[in-house]
Short mmCIF file of C-alpha atoms in Angstrom, two decimals:
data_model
loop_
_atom_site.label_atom_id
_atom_site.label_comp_id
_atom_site.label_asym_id
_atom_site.label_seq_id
_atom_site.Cartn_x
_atom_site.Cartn_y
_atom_site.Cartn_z
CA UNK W 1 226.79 234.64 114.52
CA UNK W 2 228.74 235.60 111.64
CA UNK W 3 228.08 235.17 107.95
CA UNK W 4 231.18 232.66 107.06
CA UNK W 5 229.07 229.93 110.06
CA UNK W 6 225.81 230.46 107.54
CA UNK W 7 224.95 228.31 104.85
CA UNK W 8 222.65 229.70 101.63
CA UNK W 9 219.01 229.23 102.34
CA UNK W 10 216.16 228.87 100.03
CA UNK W 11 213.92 231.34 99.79
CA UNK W 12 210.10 231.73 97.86
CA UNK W 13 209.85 235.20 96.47
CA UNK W 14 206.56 236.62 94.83
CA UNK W 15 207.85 238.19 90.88
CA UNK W 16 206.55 240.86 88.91
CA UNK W 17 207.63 239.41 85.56
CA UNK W 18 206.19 242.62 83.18
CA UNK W 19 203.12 244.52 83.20
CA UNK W 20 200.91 242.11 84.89
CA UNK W 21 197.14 241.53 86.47
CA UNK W 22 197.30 240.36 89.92
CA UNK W 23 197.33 236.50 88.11
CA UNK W 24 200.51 237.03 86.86
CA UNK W 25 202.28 237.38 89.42
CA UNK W 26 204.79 234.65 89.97
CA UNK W 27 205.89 232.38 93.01
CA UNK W 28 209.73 231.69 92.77
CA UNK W 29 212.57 229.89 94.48
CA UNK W 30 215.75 230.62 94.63
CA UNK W 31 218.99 230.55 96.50
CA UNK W 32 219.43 233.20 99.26
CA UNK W 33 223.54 233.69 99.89
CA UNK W 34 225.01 234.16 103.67
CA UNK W 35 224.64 237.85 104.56
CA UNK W 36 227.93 240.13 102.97
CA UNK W 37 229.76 242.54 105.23
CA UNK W 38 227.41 245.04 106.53
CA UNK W 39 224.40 242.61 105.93
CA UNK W 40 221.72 240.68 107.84
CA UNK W 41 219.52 238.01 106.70
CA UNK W 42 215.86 238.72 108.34
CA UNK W 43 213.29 235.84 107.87
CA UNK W 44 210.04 237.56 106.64
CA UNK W 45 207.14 237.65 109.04
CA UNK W 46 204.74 240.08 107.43
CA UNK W 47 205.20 242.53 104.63
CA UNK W 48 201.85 243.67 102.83
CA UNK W 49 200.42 245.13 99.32
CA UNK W 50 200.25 249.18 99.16
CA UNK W 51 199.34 251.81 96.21
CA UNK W 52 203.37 251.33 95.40
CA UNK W 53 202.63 247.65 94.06
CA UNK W 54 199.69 248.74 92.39
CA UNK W 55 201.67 250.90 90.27
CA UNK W 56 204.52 248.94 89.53
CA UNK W 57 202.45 246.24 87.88
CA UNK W 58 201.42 248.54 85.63
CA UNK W 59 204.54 250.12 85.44
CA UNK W 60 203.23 253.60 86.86
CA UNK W 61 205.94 254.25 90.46
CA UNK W 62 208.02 256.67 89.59
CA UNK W 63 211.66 254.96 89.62
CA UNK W 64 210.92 251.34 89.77
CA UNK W 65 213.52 249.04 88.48
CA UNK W 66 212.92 247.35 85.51
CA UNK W 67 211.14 244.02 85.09
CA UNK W 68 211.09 241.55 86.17
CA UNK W 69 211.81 242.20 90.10
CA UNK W 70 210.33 241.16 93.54
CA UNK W 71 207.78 243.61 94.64
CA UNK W 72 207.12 244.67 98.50
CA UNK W 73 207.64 247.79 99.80
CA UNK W 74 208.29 247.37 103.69
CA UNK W 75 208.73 244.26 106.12
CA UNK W 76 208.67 243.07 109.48
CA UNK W 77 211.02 240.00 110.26
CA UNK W 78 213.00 238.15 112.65
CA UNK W 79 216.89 238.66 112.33
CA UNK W 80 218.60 235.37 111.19
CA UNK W 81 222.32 236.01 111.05
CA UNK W 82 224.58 238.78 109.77
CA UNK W 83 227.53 239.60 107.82
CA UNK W 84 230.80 241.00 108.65
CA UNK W 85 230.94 243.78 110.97
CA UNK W 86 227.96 243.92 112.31
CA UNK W 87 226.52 243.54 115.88
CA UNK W 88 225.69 239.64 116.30
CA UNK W 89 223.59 240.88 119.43
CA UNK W 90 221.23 242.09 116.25
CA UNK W 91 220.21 238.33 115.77
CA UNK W 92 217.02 237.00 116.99
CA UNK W 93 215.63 240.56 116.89
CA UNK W 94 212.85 241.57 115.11
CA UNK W 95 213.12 243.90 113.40
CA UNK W 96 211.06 246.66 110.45
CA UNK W 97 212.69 247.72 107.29
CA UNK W 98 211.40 250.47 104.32
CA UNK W 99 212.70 248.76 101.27
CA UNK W 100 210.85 250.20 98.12
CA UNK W 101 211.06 246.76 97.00
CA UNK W 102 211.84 243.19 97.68
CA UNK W 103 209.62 242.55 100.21
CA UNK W 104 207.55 240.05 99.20
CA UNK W 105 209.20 237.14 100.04
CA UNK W 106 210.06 234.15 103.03
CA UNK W 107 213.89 236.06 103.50
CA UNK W 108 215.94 239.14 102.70
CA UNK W 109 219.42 239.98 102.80
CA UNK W 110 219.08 244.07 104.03
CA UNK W 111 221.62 246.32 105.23
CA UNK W 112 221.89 246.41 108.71
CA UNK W 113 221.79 249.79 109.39
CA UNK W 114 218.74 250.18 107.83
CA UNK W 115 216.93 248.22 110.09
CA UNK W 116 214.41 249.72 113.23
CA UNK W 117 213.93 247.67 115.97
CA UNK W 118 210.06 246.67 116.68
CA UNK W 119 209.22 246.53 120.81
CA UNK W 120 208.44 243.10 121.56
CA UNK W 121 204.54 244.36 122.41
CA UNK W 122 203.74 244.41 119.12
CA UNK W 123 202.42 242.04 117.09
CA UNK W 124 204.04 241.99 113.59
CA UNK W 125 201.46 242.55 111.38
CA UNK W 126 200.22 245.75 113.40
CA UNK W 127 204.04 246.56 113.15
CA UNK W 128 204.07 246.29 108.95
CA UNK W 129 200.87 248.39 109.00
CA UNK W 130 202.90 251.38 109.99
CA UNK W 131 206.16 251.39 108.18
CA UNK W 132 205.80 253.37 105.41
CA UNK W 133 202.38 254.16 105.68
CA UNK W 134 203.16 255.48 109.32
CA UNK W 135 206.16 257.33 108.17
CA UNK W 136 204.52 259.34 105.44
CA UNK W 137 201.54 260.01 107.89
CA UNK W 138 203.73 261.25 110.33
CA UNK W 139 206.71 263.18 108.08
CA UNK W 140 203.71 264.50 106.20
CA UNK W 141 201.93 265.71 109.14
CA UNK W 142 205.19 267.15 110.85
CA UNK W 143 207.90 267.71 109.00
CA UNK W 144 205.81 269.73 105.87
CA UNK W 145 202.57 270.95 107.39
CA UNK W 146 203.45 271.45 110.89
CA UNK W 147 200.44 270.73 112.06
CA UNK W 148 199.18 272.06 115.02
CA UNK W 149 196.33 271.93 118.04
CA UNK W 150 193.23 273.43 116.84
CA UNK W 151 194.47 273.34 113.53
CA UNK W 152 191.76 271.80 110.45
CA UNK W 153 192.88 269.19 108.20
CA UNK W 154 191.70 267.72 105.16
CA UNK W 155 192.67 263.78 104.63
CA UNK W 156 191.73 263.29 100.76
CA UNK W 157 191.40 259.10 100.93
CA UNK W 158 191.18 259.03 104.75
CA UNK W 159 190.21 255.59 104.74
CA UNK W 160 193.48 254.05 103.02
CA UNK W 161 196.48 252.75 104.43
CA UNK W 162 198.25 256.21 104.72
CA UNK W 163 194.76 258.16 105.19
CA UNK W 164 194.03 255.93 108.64
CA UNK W 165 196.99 256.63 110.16
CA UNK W 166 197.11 260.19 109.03
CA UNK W 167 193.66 260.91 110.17
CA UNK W 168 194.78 259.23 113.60
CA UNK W 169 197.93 261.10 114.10
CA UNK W 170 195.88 264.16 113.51
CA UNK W 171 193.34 263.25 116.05
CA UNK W 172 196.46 263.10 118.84
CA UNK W 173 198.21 266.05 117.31
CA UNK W 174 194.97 267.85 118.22
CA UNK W 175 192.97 268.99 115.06
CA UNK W 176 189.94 268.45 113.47
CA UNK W 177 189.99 266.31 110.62
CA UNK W 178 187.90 266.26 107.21
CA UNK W 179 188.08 263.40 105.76
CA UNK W 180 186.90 262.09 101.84
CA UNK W 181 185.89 258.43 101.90
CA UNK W 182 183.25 256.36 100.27
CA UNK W 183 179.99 255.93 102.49
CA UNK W 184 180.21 252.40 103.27
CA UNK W 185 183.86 253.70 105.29
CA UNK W 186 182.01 257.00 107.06
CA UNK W 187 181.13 254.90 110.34
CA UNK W 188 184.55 253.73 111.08
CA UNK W 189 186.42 256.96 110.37
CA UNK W 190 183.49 258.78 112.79
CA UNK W 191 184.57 256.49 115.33
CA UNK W 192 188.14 257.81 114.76
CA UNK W 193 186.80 261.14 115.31
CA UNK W 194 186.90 262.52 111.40
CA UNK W 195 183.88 264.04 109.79
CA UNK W 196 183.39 262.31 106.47
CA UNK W 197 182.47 263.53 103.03
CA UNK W 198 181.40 261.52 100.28
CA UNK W 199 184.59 261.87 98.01
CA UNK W 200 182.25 261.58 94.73
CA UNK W 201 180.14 264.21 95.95
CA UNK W 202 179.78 266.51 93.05
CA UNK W 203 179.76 269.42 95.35
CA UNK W 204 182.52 268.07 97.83
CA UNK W 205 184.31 271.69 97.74
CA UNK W 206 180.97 273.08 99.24
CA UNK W 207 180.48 270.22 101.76
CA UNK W 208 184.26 271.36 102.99
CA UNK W 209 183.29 275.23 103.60
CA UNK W 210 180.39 274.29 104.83
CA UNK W 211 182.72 272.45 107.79
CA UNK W 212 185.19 275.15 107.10
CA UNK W 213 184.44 278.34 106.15
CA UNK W 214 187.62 280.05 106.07
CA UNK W 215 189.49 277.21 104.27
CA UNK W 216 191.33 274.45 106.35
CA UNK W 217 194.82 274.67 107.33
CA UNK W 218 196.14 271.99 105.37
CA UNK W 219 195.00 269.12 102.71
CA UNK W 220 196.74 265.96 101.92
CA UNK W 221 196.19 265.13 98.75
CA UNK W 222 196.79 261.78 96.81
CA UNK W 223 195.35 262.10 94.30
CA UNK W 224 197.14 264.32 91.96
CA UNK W 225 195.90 266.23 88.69
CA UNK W 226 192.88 267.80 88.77
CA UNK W 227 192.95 267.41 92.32
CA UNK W 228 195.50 269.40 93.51
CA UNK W 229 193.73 272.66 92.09
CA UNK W 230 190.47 271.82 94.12
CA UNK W 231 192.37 271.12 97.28
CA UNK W 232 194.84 274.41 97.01
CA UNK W 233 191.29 276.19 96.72
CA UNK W 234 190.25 274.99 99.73
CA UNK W 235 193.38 276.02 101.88
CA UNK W 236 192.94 279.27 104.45
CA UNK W 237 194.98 281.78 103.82
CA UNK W 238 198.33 280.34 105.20
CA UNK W 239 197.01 276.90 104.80
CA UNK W 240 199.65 274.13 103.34
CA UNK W 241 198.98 271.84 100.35
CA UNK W 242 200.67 268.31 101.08
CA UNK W 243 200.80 266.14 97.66
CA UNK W 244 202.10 262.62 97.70
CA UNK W 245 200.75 260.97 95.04
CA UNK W 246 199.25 260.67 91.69
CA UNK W 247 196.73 258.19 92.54
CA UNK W 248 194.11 259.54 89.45
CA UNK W 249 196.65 258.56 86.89
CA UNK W 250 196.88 255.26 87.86
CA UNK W 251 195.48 253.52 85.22
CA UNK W 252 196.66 256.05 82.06
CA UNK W 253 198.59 254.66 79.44
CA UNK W 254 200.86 257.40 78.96
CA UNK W 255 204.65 258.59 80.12
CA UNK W 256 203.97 258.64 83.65
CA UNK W 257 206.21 261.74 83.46
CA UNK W 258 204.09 263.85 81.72
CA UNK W 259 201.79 263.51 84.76
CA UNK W 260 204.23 264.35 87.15
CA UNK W 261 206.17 266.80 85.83
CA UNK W 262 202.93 269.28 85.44
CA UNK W 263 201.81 268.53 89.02
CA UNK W 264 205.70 269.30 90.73
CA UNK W 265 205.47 272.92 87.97
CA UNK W 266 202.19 273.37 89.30
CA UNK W 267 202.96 273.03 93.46
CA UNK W 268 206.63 274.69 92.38
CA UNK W 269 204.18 278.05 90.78
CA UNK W 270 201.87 278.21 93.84
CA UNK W 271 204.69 278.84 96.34
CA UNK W 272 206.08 281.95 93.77
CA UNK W 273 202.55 283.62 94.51
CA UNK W 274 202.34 286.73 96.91
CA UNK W 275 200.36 284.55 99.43
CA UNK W 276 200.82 283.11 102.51
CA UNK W 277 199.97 279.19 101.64
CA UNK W 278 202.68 276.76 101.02
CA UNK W 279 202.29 273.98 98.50
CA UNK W 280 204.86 270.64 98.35
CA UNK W 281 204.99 267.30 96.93
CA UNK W 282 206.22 264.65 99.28
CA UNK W 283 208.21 261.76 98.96
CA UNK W 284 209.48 259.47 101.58
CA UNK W 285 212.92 258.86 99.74
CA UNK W 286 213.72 262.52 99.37
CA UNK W 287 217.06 263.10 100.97
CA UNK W 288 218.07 259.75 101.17
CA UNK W 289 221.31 260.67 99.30
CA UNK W 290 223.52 258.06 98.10
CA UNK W 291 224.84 254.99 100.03
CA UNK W 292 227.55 255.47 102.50
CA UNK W 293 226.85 259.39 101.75
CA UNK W 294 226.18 261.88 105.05
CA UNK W 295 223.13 262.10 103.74
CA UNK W 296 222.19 258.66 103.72
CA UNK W 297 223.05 258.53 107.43
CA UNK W 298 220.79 261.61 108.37
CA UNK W 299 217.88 260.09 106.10
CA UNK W 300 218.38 256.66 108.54
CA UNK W 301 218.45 258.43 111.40
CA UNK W 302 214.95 260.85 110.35
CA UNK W 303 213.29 257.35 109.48
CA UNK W 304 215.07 255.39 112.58
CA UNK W 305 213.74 258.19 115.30
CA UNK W 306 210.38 258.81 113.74
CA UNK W 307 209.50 255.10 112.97
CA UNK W 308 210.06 254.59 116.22
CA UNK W 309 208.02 257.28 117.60
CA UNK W 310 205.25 255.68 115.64
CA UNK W 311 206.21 252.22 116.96
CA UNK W 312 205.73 253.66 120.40
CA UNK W 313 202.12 255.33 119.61
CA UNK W 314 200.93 252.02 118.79
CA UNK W 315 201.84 250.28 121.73
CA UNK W 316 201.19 253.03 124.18
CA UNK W 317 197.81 252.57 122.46
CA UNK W 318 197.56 256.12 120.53
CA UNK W 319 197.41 254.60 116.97
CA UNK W 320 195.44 251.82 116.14
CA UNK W 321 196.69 249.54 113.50
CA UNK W 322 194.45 249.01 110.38
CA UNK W 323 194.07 245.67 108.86
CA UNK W 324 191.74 245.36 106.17
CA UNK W 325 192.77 241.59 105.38
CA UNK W 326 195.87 238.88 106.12
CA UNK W 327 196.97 236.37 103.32
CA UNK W 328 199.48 233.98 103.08
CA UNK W 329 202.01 235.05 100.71
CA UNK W 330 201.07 232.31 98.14
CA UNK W 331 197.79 234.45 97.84
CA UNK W 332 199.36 237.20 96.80
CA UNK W 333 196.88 237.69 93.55
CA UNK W 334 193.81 237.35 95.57
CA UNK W 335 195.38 240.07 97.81
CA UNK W 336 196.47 242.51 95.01
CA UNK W 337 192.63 241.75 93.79
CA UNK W 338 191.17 242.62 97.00
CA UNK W 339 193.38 245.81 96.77
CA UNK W 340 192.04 246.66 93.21
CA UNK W 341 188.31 245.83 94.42
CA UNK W 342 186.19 248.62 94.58
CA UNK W 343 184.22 246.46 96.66
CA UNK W 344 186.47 246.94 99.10
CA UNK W 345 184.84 247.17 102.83
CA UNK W 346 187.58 247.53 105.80
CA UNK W 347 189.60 250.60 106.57
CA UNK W 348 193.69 250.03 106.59
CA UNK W 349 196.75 247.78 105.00
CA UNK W 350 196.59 244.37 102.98
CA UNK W 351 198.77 241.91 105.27
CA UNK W 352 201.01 239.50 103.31
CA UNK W 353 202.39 236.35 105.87
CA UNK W 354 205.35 234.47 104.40
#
């Protein structure tokens, strides 16, 4: 139907008012227009908290908008009515959207061709687990480090929400995979097929050659600083150095810049070096060039063909979504808590239900 036949809805939103602990998060309501040309209005059925949120309330994600704004990174949701030139077949589809933020709440008005179809096989939530978790897995995996069959990995993190998919999509790309986890997460990730490592083992550079003597053919890394040193160490000699993240700076107080800039000079120096090994910071936004730009459309259709790719993996059982706990969106503190908690048992993603 089109947008002129739809009234404004009310919608509940979760806000990030300022630097924030999880309690201060807020729960608004506001007024939610009819969907513009080139719009559609998707009802919210699961979005979820990632390491993005994290660092926004503390004002640490590299090119967040300012304060206050509504948080929530990706969503899955049910097409309610569009705008103006586009396809009115698109309503009462469900459908998964990466949206850096604005997530987190009941509706959102998105643009419509930003939107990936979900196959009606999977259930939502399992859907939301892989959106941009699954996407920097993937892109990651095989758009920077090519990964191939008989190939080693290294999954720093391999039991977070990008580390368990990464570590699965390794398993079906055909390598063996090293993965850094705490001990009470080494049984589930064996069961995935990854040898585990004790990431605060003291001697975890040692551990890894003692897996791999030669050096592994590529690390993920998301940890940033010190990190990245360690991990380009333990590369073979054509191995590639994936960086995504500055996870270790999360809680300094300083310009987040002068974390990141040191890390991209550092990667950027490595790959000037008479070797063979490759070193690159990724970032699911690069490319995405401006709106209506030629590069915005080749950015949709890199995310539109591998997101569903993923989609596909999941219900062809391949990947295995990983749910480490569902709330209702009205406990969205106790679920940014949980996320903080070092206490913190399952593998996988946070699910938020509006």
């Amino acid at each position: 139907m089109e947008a002129s036949a739809e009234a404004t809805v009310t919608v509940t939103e979760v806000l990030l008012p300022d630097k924030v602990a999880p309690s201060g998060l807020r729960l608004v309501r506001r007024a939610l227009p009819a969907p513009a040309a080139g719009q559609a209005r998707v009802r919210v059925e699961s979005t979820a908290v990632s390491f993005a949120e994290r660092a926004m309330s503390r004002g640490r994600y590299y090119g967040q908008p300012p304060f206050p704004f509504v948080p929530g990174y990706d969503l899955v949701g049910v097409v309610e009515a569009v705008g103006p030139g586009v396809d009115p077949e698109l309503v009462g589809r469900r459908v998964a959207a990466l949206t850096k933020t604005g997530g987190w709440t009941t509706a959102a008005l998105l643009t419509a061709a930003d939107l990936v179809e979900v196959p009606d096989a999977i259930d939502p939530d399992e859907a939301e687990t892989l959106i941009v978790n699954g996407l920097t897995a993937y892109q990651m995996l095989h758009r920077s480090a090519k990964v191939r069959a008989g190939q080693t990995v290294l999954v720093l993190g391999a039991a977070g929400g990008v580390g368990s998919v990464l570590v699965q999509l390794a398993k079906d790309a055909g390598a063996r995979v090293i993965g850094t986890a705490s001990p009470r997460h080494h049984q589930p990730l064996r069961a995935l097929g990854v040898e585990p490592i004790d990431y605060r083992d003291p001697d975890l550079a040692a551990r890894v050659r003692e897996l791999a003597p030669d050096g592994v053919d590529a690390v993920f890394d998301h940890l940033g600083g010190a990190s990245v040193s360690l991990s380009y160490r333990l590369l073979n000699r054509s191995g590639t150095l994936v960086s995504y993240s500055i996870a270790a700076k999360l809680d300094d107080t300083r310009p987040l810049l002068l974390d990141f800039l040191p890390l991209l000079a550092k990667l950027t120096f490595w790959n000037y070096l008479p070797t063979r090994r490759h070193a690159t910071f990724f970032d699911v936004w690069a490319g995405a060039g401006k709106p209506d730009s030629a590069k915005r459309e080749a950015f949709r259709t890199r995310v539109r063909t591998d997101l569903t790719h993923i989609f596909g993996l999941l219900r062809d059982g391949v990947l295995t979504a990983r749910i480490a706990a569902r709330f209702p969106l009205d406990e969205v503190a106790a679920a940014m808590e949980l996320a903080e908690s070092s206490a913190r048992t399952d593998l996988g993603k946070i699910i938020l239900t509006p």
